[in-house]
Amino acid sequence: MTSALSQRIFVSGTDKYLKQYDLWPTDSYENIDWRKPAIQPNDEYISHSIGTSCVHFSLGLKRMATGGKDGLVIVRDPTNVRNLKEFQTHSVVGGGVSNLCIGQKLPFFYVAGVDGSILVVSVDDSEFPKEPMTPSGSDEMSILPEVVPIAPNDM
């Protein structure tokens, strides 16, 4: 879990803490000395009660969000990793949150559950758009290649 823009690496482990490393890998895999002790994190933050499963940063690093096996999404301030808001989005029984994405133009989170469901959550109680929105060339998703549908008889 990382953000190339912030050059900070966030990792969660079995101890359920979110660990922050203020470094960026410089050694190639072949040059790593595996006999050295592990690097200690710069900071540790209390995170999800049964483990953090994903993290996402908004463009411009204005928000950071973590999803957990407890079904919570925690919105954080990326400068100090302080909790700003929490949302219960998926059930613990269903496996919690598997992935999330912060909307870049509208204040919404797209939250996928381990159970295969997806939820759209308003960050600041904004109203959902009344009309479908068509992504423009500047949207984050526009970097993906165009998908051409396959007709059933072409399969």
Tab-separated table of C-alpha atoms in Angstrom:
chain	number	residue	atom	x	y	z
A	1	MET	CA	0.000	0.000	0.000
A	2	THR	CA	1.748	3.098	-1.144
A	3	SER	CA	1.473	6.427	-2.869
A	4	ALA	CA	4.145	7.241	-5.417
A	5	LEU	CA	3.178	10.899	-5.100
A	6	SER	CA	3.853	11.115	-1.368
A	7	GLN	CA	6.921	8.856	-1.343
A	8	ARG	CA	5.589	7.295	1.830
A	9	ILE	CA	4.886	3.613	2.137
A	10	PHE	CA	2.011	2.373	4.304
A	11	VAL	CA	1.910	-1.270	5.379
A	12	SER	CA	-0.489	-3.182	7.585
A	13	GLY	CA	0.372	-6.408	9.315
A	14	THR	CA	-1.093	-8.968	11.664
A	15	ASP	CA	-0.671	-6.550	14.601
A	16	LYS	CA	-3.393	-4.389	12.937
A	17	TYR	CA	-1.328	-1.190	13.011
A	18	LEU	CA	-0.899	0.950	9.915
A	19	LYS	CA	2.859	1.504	9.601
A	20	GLN	CA	4.369	4.443	7.734
A	21	TYR	CA	7.820	4.309	6.179
A	22	ASP	CA	9.281	7.592	4.910
A	23	LEU	CA	11.513	6.038	2.316
A	24	TRP	CA	11.478	4.916	-1.227
A	25	PRO	CA	13.140	1.695	-2.392
A	26	THR	CA	16.471	2.313	-4.084
A	27	ASP	CA	18.065	-1.132	-4.102
A	28	SER	CA	17.269	-3.613	-6.817
A	29	TYR	CA	15.925	-6.956	-5.625
A	30	GLU	CA	19.224	-8.668	-6.395
A	31	ASN	CA	21.173	-6.230	-4.159
A	32	ILE	CA	19.052	-6.564	-0.995
A	33	ASP	CA	20.977	-7.965	1.965
A	34	TRP	CA	18.426	-10.311	3.561
A	35	ARG	CA	20.653	-10.819	6.631
A	36	LYS	CA	20.069	-7.232	7.790
A	37	PRO	CA	17.315	-6.624	10.364
A	38	ALA	CA	14.040	-5.248	9.056
A	39	ILE	CA	13.728	-1.470	8.777
A	40	GLN	CA	11.636	-0.004	11.580
A	41	PRO	CA	8.640	2.164	10.600
A	42	ASN	CA	8.771	5.926	11.102
A	43	ASP	CA	5.264	5.890	12.617
A	44	GLU	CA	2.525	3.464	13.578
A	45	TYR	CA	-1.185	4.296	13.656
A	46	ILE	CA	-4.087	2.406	15.184
A	47	SER	CA	-6.108	1.115	12.280
A	48	HIS	CA	-8.926	-1.350	11.667
A	49	SER	CA	-9.837	-3.710	14.500
A	50	ILE	CA	-9.259	-6.914	12.521
A	51	GLY	CA	-6.823	-5.687	9.889
A	52	THR	CA	-6.462	-3.123	7.110
A	53	SER	CA	-7.096	-4.566	3.649
A	54	CYS	CA	-6.541	-1.563	1.345
A	55	VAL	CA	-5.570	2.100	1.135
A	56	HIS	CA	-6.213	4.735	-1.519
A	57	PHE	CA	-5.067	8.340	-1.980
A	58	SER	CA	-6.985	11.013	-3.834
A	59	LEU	CA	-5.253	12.968	-6.568
A	60	GLY	CA	-3.375	15.850	-4.979
A	61	LEU	CA	-3.142	13.833	-1.738
A	62	LYS	CA	-6.019	15.729	-0.122
A	63	ARG	CA	-7.522	12.565	1.328
A	64	MET	CA	-6.369	9.108	2.273
A	65	ALA	CA	-8.779	6.272	2.976
A	66	THR	CA	-8.276	2.804	4.373
A	67	GLY	CA	-10.651	-0.134	4.129
A	68	GLY	CA	-10.695	-2.952	6.619
A	69	LYS	CA	-11.806	-6.499	7.204
A	70	ASP	CA	-14.137	-4.972	9.815
A	71	GLY	CA	-16.153	-3.391	6.960
A	72	LEU	CA	-15.146	0.172	7.873
A	73	VAL	CA	-13.746	2.849	5.595
A	74	ILE	CA	-11.673	5.374	7.526
A	75	VAL	CA	-11.069	8.730	5.841
A	76	ARG	CA	-7.765	10.198	6.987
A	77	ASP	CA	-5.781	13.381	6.620
A	78	PRO	CA	-2.688	12.218	4.697
A	79	THR	CA	-0.395	14.809	6.292
A	80	ASN	CA	-0.804	13.432	9.828
A	81	VAL	CA	-2.912	10.271	9.203
A	82	ARG	CA	-5.525	11.586	11.661
A	83	ASN	CA	-8.973	9.972	11.351
A	84	LEU	CA	-11.480	12.433	9.875
A	85	LYS	CA	-14.534	10.240	9.370
A	86	GLU	CA	-15.577	6.582	9.493
A	87	PHE	CA	-18.186	4.738	7.425
A	88	GLN	CA	-19.525	1.231	8.037
A	89	THR	CA	-19.801	-0.030	4.471
A	90	HIS	CA	-19.680	-3.844	4.461
A	91	SER	CA	-20.314	-6.544	7.036
A	92	VAL	CA	-17.648	-8.380	8.981
A	93	VAL	CA	-19.450	-11.654	8.218
A	94	GLY	CA	-19.159	-10.920	4.475
A	95	GLY	CA	-15.396	-10.362	4.805
A	96	GLY	CA	-15.321	-6.557	5.009
A	97	VAL	CA	-13.772	-4.234	2.430
A	98	SER	CA	-11.620	-5.666	-0.360
A	99	ASN	CA	-10.832	-2.448	-2.247
A	100	LEU	CA	-11.819	1.202	-2.490
A	101	CYS	CA	-11.371	4.209	-4.715
A	102	ILE	CA	-11.859	7.904	-3.987
A	103	GLY	CA	-13.751	9.806	-6.681
A	104	GLN	CA	-11.553	12.484	-8.204
A	105	LYS	CA	-14.255	14.938	-9.315
A	106	LEU	CA	-17.117	14.183	-6.929
A	107	PRO	CA	-16.898	13.534	-3.160
A	108	PHE	CA	-17.741	9.826	-3.314
A	109	PHE	CA	-16.018	6.592	-2.378
A	110	TYR	CA	-16.494	3.443	-4.383
A	111	VAL	CA	-16.129	0.552	-1.940
A	112	ALA	CA	-15.908	-3.102	-2.978
A	113	GLY	CA	-16.671	-5.859	-0.513
A	114	VAL	CA	-15.123	-9.297	-0.243
A	115	ASP	CA	-18.662	-10.621	-0.831
A	116	GLY	CA	-18.649	-9.138	-4.363
A	117	SER	CA	-20.927	-6.174	-3.655
A	118	ILE	CA	-20.051	-2.534	-4.279
A	119	LEU	CA	-21.257	0.595	-2.494
A	120	VAL	CA	-21.001	4.262	-3.404
A	121	VAL	CA	-20.686	6.425	-0.289
A	122	SER	CA	-20.898	10.220	-0.087
A	123	VAL	CA	-17.939	11.680	1.801
A	124	ASP	CA	-19.634	14.878	2.910
A	125	ASP	CA	-23.361	14.091	2.558
A	126	SER	CA	-23.399	15.483	-0.997
A	127	GLU	CA	-26.298	14.523	-3.183
A	128	PHE	CA	-25.690	11.878	-5.770
A	129	PRO	CA	-25.786	13.138	-9.376
A	130	LYS	CA	-29.250	13.033	-10.947
A	131	GLU	CA	-27.812	12.182	-14.384
A	132	PRO	CA	-25.138	9.649	-15.300
A	133	MET	CA	-21.730	11.254	-15.731
A	134	THR	CA	-19.541	10.549	-18.731
A	135	PRO	CA	-15.816	10.501	-17.892
A	136	SER	CA	-13.750	13.172	-19.592
A	137	GLY	CA	-10.166	12.800	-20.795
A	138	SER	CA	-8.865	14.235	-17.514
A	139	ASP	CA	-10.560	11.630	-15.296
A	140	GLU	CA	-8.376	9.094	-13.536
A	141	MET	CA	-10.151	6.169	-15.208
A	142	SER	CA	-9.383	7.536	-18.685
A	143	ILE	CA	-5.855	6.145	-18.419
A	144	LEU	CA	-7.289	2.657	-18.824
A	145	PRO	CA	-7.380	1.197	-22.332
A	146	GLU	CA	-10.672	1.302	-24.172
A	147	VAL	CA	-12.662	-1.897	-23.770
A	148	VAL	CA	-14.370	-3.276	-26.857
A	149	PRO	CA	-17.403	-5.442	-26.031
A	150	ILE	CA	-17.351	-8.984	-27.382
A	151	ALA	CA	-20.544	-10.304	-28.963
A	152	PRO	CA	-21.694	-13.667	-27.493
A	153	ASN	CA	-21.206	-15.425	-30.859
A	154	ASP	CA	-17.549	-14.204	-31.011
A	155	MET	CA	-16.626	-16.105	-27.837
